CSV table of C-alpha atoms in Angstrom, one decimal:
chain,number,residue,atom,x,y,z
A,1,MET,CA,63.3,125.5,122.4
A,2,PRO,CA,59.6,126.5,122.5
A,3,ASN,CA,58.0,124.8,125.5
A,4,GLY,CA,54.9,122.6,125.3
A,5,LEU,CA,53.0,121.6,122.2
A,6,THR,CA,53.3,124.9,120.4
A,7,ASN,CA,50.6,125.8,117.9
A,8,GLY,CA,51.2,124.1,114.6
A,9,ASP,CA,53.6,121.3,115.8
A,10,GLY,CA,50.9,118.7,115.6
A,11,ASP,CA,49.8,120.0,112.2
A,12,LEU,CA,53.4,120.1,110.9
A,13,LEU,CA,54.0,116.5,112.0
A,14,ARG,CA,50.8,115.4,110.3
A,15,LEU,CA,51.8,117.2,107.1
A,16,ILE,CA,55.3,115.7,107.2
A,17,SER,CA,53.8,112.2,107.4
A,18,ARG,CA,51.9,113.1,104.2
A,19,GLY,CA,55.2,114.1,102.5
A,20,ASP,CA,54.9,117.9,102.8
A,21,GLU,CA,58.4,119.3,102.3
A,22,ASP,CA,57.5,122.8,103.5
A,23,ALA,CA,56.1,121.4,106.7
A,24,PHE,CA,59.3,119.5,107.2
A,25,LEU,CA,61.4,122.6,106.6
A,26,ALA,CA,59.3,124.7,109.0
A,27,PHE,CA,59.6,122.0,111.7
A,28,TYR,CA,63.4,121.7,111.1
A,29,ARG,CA,63.9,125.4,111.3
A,30,ARG,CA,61.9,125.7,114.4
A,31,TYR,CA,63.9,123.1,116.3
A,32,GLN,CA,67.3,122.6,114.7
A,33,GLY,CA,68.9,125.3,116.9
A,34,PRO,CA,68.1,123.8,120.3
A,35,VAL,CA,68.8,120.2,119.1
A,36,TYR,CA,72.2,121.3,117.6
A,37,ARG,CA,73.1,123.3,120.8
A,38,PHE,CA,72.1,120.4,123.0
A,39,ALA,CA,74.3,118.0,121.1
A,40,LEU,CA,77.2,120.5,121.1
A,41,GLN,CA,76.9,121.2,124.8
A,42,MET,CA,76.7,117.5,125.5
A,43,SER,CA,79.7,116.5,123.3
A,44,GLY,CA,81.8,119.6,122.9
A,45,LYS,CA,82.2,118.5,119.3
A,46,VAL,CA,80.8,120.2,116.2
A,47,GLU,CA,81.0,117.0,114.1
A,48,ILE,CA,78.9,115.1,116.7
A,49,ALA,CA,76.4,118.0,117.0
A,50,GLU,CA,76.0,118.1,113.2
A,51,GLU,CA,75.6,114.3,113.0
A,52,VAL,CA,73.1,114.2,115.9
A,53,THR,CA,71.0,117.0,114.4
A,54,GLN,CA,70.8,115.2,111.1
A,55,ASP,CA,70.0,111.9,112.8
A,56,VAL,CA,67.2,113.4,114.9
A,57,PHE,CA,65.5,115.0,112.0
A,58,MET,CA,65.9,111.8,110.0
A,59,VAL,CA,63.9,110.1,112.7
A,60,VAL,CA,61.2,112.8,112.4
A,61,MET,CA,61.2,112.4,108.6
A,62,GLY,CA,60.9,108.6,108.8
A,63,SER,CA,58.3,108.4,111.5
A,64,PRO,CA,56.7,111.7,112.3
A,65,ARG,CA,53.8,110.0,114.0
A,66,GLN,CA,56.2,108.4,116.6
A,67,TYR,CA,55.8,111.5,118.8
A,68,ASP,CA,53.2,111.0,121.4
A,69,SER,CA,51.8,114.2,122.9
A,70,LYS,CA,50.7,112.4,126.1
A,71,ARG,CA,54.4,111.7,126.9
A,72,GLY,CA,55.5,115.3,126.8
A,73,SER,CA,56.2,118.3,124.6
A,74,VAL,CA,57.8,118.1,121.1
A,75,SER,CA,60.9,119.7,122.6
A,76,ALA,CA,61.2,117.0,125.2
A,77,TYR,CA,60.7,114.3,122.6
A,78,LEU,CA,63.4,115.8,120.3
A,79,TYR,CA,65.8,116.2,123.3
A,80,GLY,CA,65.2,112.6,124.2
A,81,VAL,CA,66.0,111.4,120.7
A,82,ALA,CA,69.1,113.7,120.5
A,83,ARG,CA,70.3,112.5,123.9
A,84,ASN,CA,70.2,108.8,122.7
A,85,PHE,CA,72.2,109.6,119.6
A,86,VAL,CA,74.7,111.7,121.6
A,87,LEU,CA,75.3,109.0,124.2
A,88,ARG,CA,75.7,106.4,121.4
A,89,LEU,CA,78.3,108.5,119.6
A,90,LEU,CA,80.2,109.4,122.7
A,91,GLU,CA,80.3,105.7,123.6
A,92,GLN,CA,81.7,104.9,120.2
A,93,GLU,CA,84.3,107.7,120.5
A,94,ARG,CA,85.2,106.9,124.0
A,95,PRO,CA,88.6,105.3,123.2
A,96,TYR,CA,89.6,108.4,121.3
A,97,LEU,CA,88.3,111.0,123.7
A,98,THR,CA,90.7,112.8,126.0
A,99,ALA,CA,90.2,112.1,129.7
A,100,LEU,CA,88.5,115.4,129.9
A,101,ASP,CA,85.3,113.4,129.5
A,102,ASP,CA,86.1,111.3,132.6
A,103,PRO,CA,85.5,113.3,135.8
A,104,ASP,CA,87.7,110.8,137.8
A,105,SER,CA,90.6,111.3,135.5
A,106,GLU,CA,93.6,113.2,136.9
A,107,TYR,CA,94.4,114.4,133.4
A,108,ALA,CA,91.1,116.3,133.3
A,109,ASP,CA,92.0,118.2,136.4
A,110,VAL,CA,95.6,118.8,135.4
A,111,THR,CA,94.6,120.2,132.0
A,112,ALA,CA,92.0,122.6,133.5
A,113,GLY,CA,94.4,123.5,136.3
A,114,ASP,CA,97.3,124.2,134.1
A,115,GLN,CA,95.3,126.4,131.8
A,116,ASP,CA,93.9,128.3,134.7
A,117,LEU,CA,97.2,128.8,136.5
A,118,LEU,CA,98.6,130.6,133.5
A,119,ALA,CA,95.4,132.4,132.6
A,120,ASP,CA,94.1,135.7,133.8
A,121,LEU,CA,90.5,134.6,134.1
A,122,THR,CA,88.5,137.0,132.0
A,123,ARG,CA,84.8,136.5,131.6
A,124,ASN,CA,85.3,134.6,128.3
A,125,GLU,CA,87.8,132.4,129.9
A,126,ARG,CA,85.5,131.7,132.9
A,127,ILE,CA,82.8,130.8,130.5
A,128,GLU,CA,85.2,128.5,128.6
A,129,SER,CA,86.3,127.0,131.9
A,130,LEU,CA,82.7,126.4,132.9
A,131,ARG,CA,82.0,124.9,129.5
A,132,ASN,CA,84.9,122.4,130.0
A,133,ALA,CA,83.7,121.7,133.5
A,134,VAL,CA,80.2,120.9,132.2
A,135,LEU,CA,81.8,118.6,129.5
A,136,ALA,CA,83.8,116.9,132.2
A,137,LEU,CA,80.6,116.0,134.2
A,138,PRO,CA,79.5,112.3,133.9
A,139,PRO,CA,76.8,112.2,131.1
A,140,ALA,CA,73.9,111.6,133.6
A,141,TYR,CA,74.7,114.9,135.4
A,142,ARG,CA,75.8,116.7,132.2
A,143,GLU,CA,72.5,116.1,130.4
A,144,VAL,CA,70.5,117.5,133.4
A,145,VAL,CA,72.6,120.6,133.6
A,146,VAL,CA,72.4,121.2,129.8
A,147,LEU,CA,68.6,120.7,129.8
A,148,CYS,CA,67.7,122.5,133.0
A,149,ASP,CA,70.3,125.3,133.2
A,150,LEU,CA,71.4,125.9,129.6
A,151,HIS,CA,68.1,125.2,127.8
A,152,GLU,CA,65.9,126.2,130.7
A,153,LEU,CA,63.6,123.2,130.7
A,154,ASP,CA,61.5,122.7,133.8
A,155,TYR,CA,62.0,119.5,135.9
A,156,ALA,CA,58.9,117.9,134.3
A,157,GLU,CA,60.1,118.5,130.8
A,158,ALA,CA,63.6,117.3,131.5
A,159,ALA,CA,62.1,114.2,133.1
A,160,ALA,CA,60.1,113.5,130.0
A,161,ALA,CA,63.1,114.0,127.8
A,162,LEU,CA,65.3,111.7,129.8
A,163,ASP,CA,62.5,109.3,130.6
A,164,CYS,CA,63.1,109.4,134.4
A,165,ALA,CA,61.4,110.6,137.5
A,166,ILE,CA,61.2,114.3,138.4
A,167,GLY,CA,62.9,113.5,141.7
A,168,THR,CA,65.9,112.0,139.8
A,169,ILE,CA,66.2,115.2,137.8
A,170,ARG,CA,66.2,117.3,141.0
A,171,SER,CA,68.8,115.2,142.8
A,172,ARG,CA,71.1,115.0,139.7
A,173,LEU,CA,70.9,118.7,139.1
A,174,HIS,CA,71.7,119.4,142.8
A,175,ARG,CA,74.7,117.0,142.6
A,176,ALA,CA,75.8,118.4,139.2
A,177,ARG,CA,75.8,121.9,140.5
A,178,ALA,CA,77.8,120.9,143.6
A,179,LEU,CA,80.4,119.2,141.3
A,180,LEU,CA,80.6,122.3,139.2
A,181,ALA,CA,80.9,124.6,142.3
A,182,GLU,CA,83.6,122.4,143.6
A,183,LYS,CA,85.5,122.6,140.3
A,184,MET,CA,85.1,126.3,140.1
A,185,ARG,CA,86.4,126.7,143.7
A,186,ALA,CA,89.4,124.5,142.9
A,187,GLU,CA,90.1,126.7,139.8
A,188,GLU,CA,89.9,129.9,141.8
A,189,ARG,CA,92.3,128.5,144.3
A,190,CYS,CA,94.7,127.6,141.5
A,191,ALA,CA,94.4,131.0,140.0
A,192,VAL,CA,95.2,132.8,143.3
B,1,MET,CA,71.1,127.6,147.3
B,2,ASN,CA,74.5,128.5,148.8
B,3,GLU,CA,77.0,131.0,147.4
B,4,GLY,CA,78.9,128.4,145.4
B,5,ASP,CA,75.7,127.2,143.7
B,6,LEU,CA,74.6,130.7,142.9
B,7,LYS,CA,77.9,131.4,141.3
B,8,VAL,CA,77.5,128.2,139.2
B,9,VAL,CA,74.0,129.1,138.2
B,10,GLU,CA,75.1,132.6,137.2
B,11,GLY,CA,78.0,131.2,135.2
B,12,LEU,CA,75.7,128.7,133.5
B,13,ARG,CA,73.3,131.5,132.5
B,14,ALA,CA,76.3,133.3,130.9
B,15,LEU,CA,77.2,130.1,129.2
B,16,ALA,CA,73.7,129.6,127.9
B,17,ALA,CA,73.6,133.1,126.5
B,18,ASP,CA,77.1,132.7,125.0
B,19,GLY,CA,76.4,129.7,122.8
B,20,LEU,CA,73.3,130.5,120.7
B,21,ARG,CA,74.6,128.6,117.7
B,22,GLU,CA,72.7,126.9,115.0
B,23,ALA,CA,73.3,123.9,112.7
B,24,PRO,CA,75.1,124.7,109.5
B,25,VAL,CA,73.1,125.1,106.3
B,26,SER,CA,74.8,121.9,104.9
B,27,VAL,CA,72.7,119.8,107.4
B,28,GLU,CA,69.5,121.4,106.2
B,29,LYS,CA,70.5,120.7,102.6
B,30,ARG,CA,71.4,117.1,103.3
B,31,LEU,CA,68.1,116.6,105.1
B,32,LEU,CA,66.1,118.2,102.3
B,33,GLY,CA,67.8,116.0,99.7
B,34,GLU,CA,67.0,112.9,101.8
B,35,PHE,CA,63.4,114.1,102.2
B,36,ARG,CA,63.0,114.5,98.4
B,37,LYS,CA,64.5,111.1,97.8
B,38,ARG,CA,62.2,109.4,100.2
B,39,GLN,CA,59.2,111.2,98.7
B,40,HIS,CA,60.2,110.0,95.2
B,41,THR,CA,60.5,106.4,96.4
B,42,ARG,CA,57.2,106.8,98.2
B,43,ARG,CA,55.4,108.0,95.0
B,44,ARG,CA,57.0,105.3,93.0
B,45,ASN,CA,55.9,102.6,95.5
B,46,PHE,CA,52.4,104.0,95.4
B,47,TRP,CA,52.2,103.7,91.6
B,48,LEU,CA,53.8,100.3,91.7
B,49,ALA,CA,51.3,99.1,94.3
B,50,GLY,CA,48.5,100.5,92.1
B,51,GLY,CA,49.9,98.9,89.0
B,52,VAL,CA,50.4,95.5,90.6
B,53,GLY,CA,47.0,95.8,92.3
B,54,ALA,CA,45.2,96.5,89.0
B,55,VAL,CA,47.0,93.6,87.2
B,56,ALA,CA,46.4,91.3,90.2
B,57,ALA,CA,42.7,92.2,90.1
B,58,GLY,CA,42.6,91.5,86.4
B,59,VAL,CA,44.3,88.1,86.9
B,60,ALA,CA,42.0,87.2,89.8
B,61,ILE,CA,39.0,88.1,87.6
B,62,ALA,CA,40.5,86.0,84.8
B,63,MET,CA,40.9,83.0,87.1
B,64,LEU,CA,37.4,83.4,88.4
B,65,LEU,CA,36.1,83.3,84.8
B,66,GLY,CA,38.1,80.1,84.2
B,67,ILE,CA,40.7,81.6,81.9
B,68,ARG,CA,43.9,79.5,82.0
B,69,PRO,CA,47.3,81.2,81.8
B,70,VAL,CA,49.4,80.4,78.8
B,71,PRO,CA,52.9,79.3,80.0
B,72,VAL,CA,55.8,80.6,78.2
B,73,PRO,CA,59.1,78.8,78.9
B,74,SER,CA,61.3,81.8,78.9
B,75,ALA,CA,61.1,85.6,78.5
B,76,PRO,CA,59.6,86.3,75.2
B,77,SER,CA,62.2,87.4,72.6
B,78,ALA,CA,61.2,89.5,69.7
B,79,ALA,CA,60.9,86.3,67.6
B,80,GLN,CA,58.7,84.6,70.2
B,81,VAL,CA,56.5,87.6,70.4
B,82,ASP,CA,56.3,87.6,66.6
B,83,ALA,CA,55.4,83.9,66.6
B,84,GLN,CA,52.9,84.5,69.2
B,85,GLN,CA,51.3,87.2,67.3
B,86,ALA,CA,51.2,85.0,64.2
B,87,THR,CA,49.3,82.4,66.2
B,88,GLN,CA,46.7,84.8,67.3
B,89,ALA,CA,43.3,84.8,65.8
B,90,ASP,CA,43.2,86.7,62.5
B,91,ASP,CA,40.9,89.2,63.9
B,92,GLU,CA,43.1,90.0,66.9
B,93,VAL,CA,45.7,92.7,66.9
B,94,ALA,CA,48.1,92.9,69.7
B,95,GLY,CA,51.0,95.3,70.1
B,96,ASN,CA,54.2,95.1,72.0
B,97,PHE,CA,54.3,94.7,75.7
B,98,TYR,CA,54.5,97.9,77.6
B,99,PRO,CA,56.5,97.8,80.8
B,100,LEU,CA,54.6,98.6,83.9
B,101,PRO,CA,55.7,101.5,85.9
B,102,ASP,CA,58.5,101.0,88.5
B,103,THR,CA,59.4,97.5,87.5
B,104,ASP,CA,63.1,98.4,86.9
B,105,TYR,CA,64.1,97.1,90.3
B,106,LEU,CA,62.6,93.6,89.8
B,107,PRO,CA,64.9,90.8,89.0
B,108,PRO,CA,65.3,89.9,85.3
B,109,MET,CA,62.9,87.4,83.9
B,110,ASP,CA,64.1,83.8,83.5
B,111,SER,CA,60.7,82.6,82.4
B,112,ALA,CA,57.4,84.3,81.9
B,113,THR,CA,53.8,83.6,81.7
B,114,VAL,CA,51.3,85.5,79.6
B,115,VAL,CA,47.8,85.7,81.0
B,116,ARG,CA,44.9,87.0,78.9
B,117,VAL,CA,42.7,89.1,81.0
B,118,GLN,CA,39.9,91.7,80.8
B,119,LEU,CA,40.9,95.0,82.4
B,120,PRO,CA,39.1,98.3,82.8
B,121,MET,CA,40.1,100.9,80.3
B,122,SER,CA,41.4,103.0,83.1
B,123,SER,CA,44.4,100.6,83.3
B,124,LEU,CA,45.7,102.3,80.2
B,125,ARG,CA,46.5,105.3,82.3
B,126,LEU,CA,49.2,103.2,84.1
B,127,ILE,CA,51.2,103.2,81.0
B,128,GLY,CA,50.6,106.8,80.3
B,129,TRP,CA,47.7,106.7,77.8
B,130,PRO,CA,44.9,109.2,78.3
B,131,VAL,CA,41.5,107.7,79.0
B,132,SER,CA,38.4,109.8,79.3
B,133,GLU,CA,36.3,109.4,82.3
B,134,GLU,CA,33.3,108.1,80.2
B,135,ARG,CA,35.4,105.2,78.9
B,136,ALA,CA,37.3,104.5,82.0
B,137,GLY,CA,34.9,101.8,83.1
B,138,GLU,CA,34.8,99.9,79.8
B,139,ARG,CA,36.5,96.6,79.6
B,140,ILE,CA,39.5,95.9,77.3
B,141,GLN,CA,41.2,92.6,76.6
B,142,ALA,CA,44.9,92.5,77.5
B,143,ASP,CA,47.8,90.1,77.9
B,144,VAL,CA,49.7,90.5,81.2
B,145,LEU,CA,53.3,89.4,81.2
B,146,LEU,CA,54.2,87.7,84.6
B,147,GLY,CA,57.8,86.9,85.6
B,148,GLN,CA,58.9,83.7,87.3
B,149,ASP,CA,58.1,85.4,90.6
B,150,GLY,CA,54.5,86.0,89.6
B,151,LEU,CA,55.0,89.7,89.5
B,152,ALA,CA,53.6,91.6,86.5
B,153,ARG,CA,56.3,93.1,84.2
B,154,GLY,CA,54.3,94.3,81.3
B,155,VAL,CA,51.0,94.5,79.6
B,156,ARG,CA,49.8,94.7,76.0
B,157,PHE,CA,46.3,95.4,74.8
B,158,VAL,CA,44.5,93.2,72.3
B,159,GLU,CA,42.0,94.7,70.0
């Protein structure tokens, strides 16, 4: 996602508030990809990613002046809105999700372990394995990894998106990477 | 950063590059449909507010001038309107009531009140009549049909 208040974002939002369809379309096309990917990487589900993308831009459509440039970039604002929708949907789906979403679950480890015992870990499989490992992180760690490592936001932007302190981002990212490293080591041991 | 962390970061970079996916076109279509719907409602509300405002201004002026509303017990049927027309002064000609724009969503009228007011000629534009700029400021006599809720439903012009 473009960082900072890129040229034209403010103008586009003003035009959207006046009902300009072209401005809305331009804004949507500029930001739909990152919003969709964020939701997909957070949930692992295409349906949730689609729903969240739609909901985020419905918010923009309904109240384009809600964005406050003093509180961060447009990207951070959109990630923040998307994050709230994702967490809400994941909470609603919780009873139906597999235990993959629960890092403390034995089932999550057994599933990943079984797959990896049988698999010759090619690059794609390693990526898939890492994707699953990210999805298995608790949401508070997952969102930091997705924003900082997958979407390359800096700490300040991630803090603005998640409405928390920069120190919190830094410590969560450190902890999240440690959890992922631990998981990868475990998988390598299983593979040997 | 230790070796394990480096491996993770490297893997995450590969993961980031791997998944450059976009929302399906159907999402864009749904959003555009919703945007158009909202704009339509917005325009309708704008004209409704304008219409009600113009009539309210007319009613307020009428009240200031001491013109009393003429209560009608129920929504005027064709017969009532005919009778009403018959009671009008011989030199007065009043047509049918024209519905004001965007009044479809209002509840049906149980009773109605007709208020005789003076309106600017520009009000005729609300019901789609062309009015030139030179005549827009001229006054015209009109009957405004108000529902039981006090909201204007229609207007007719008296010559």
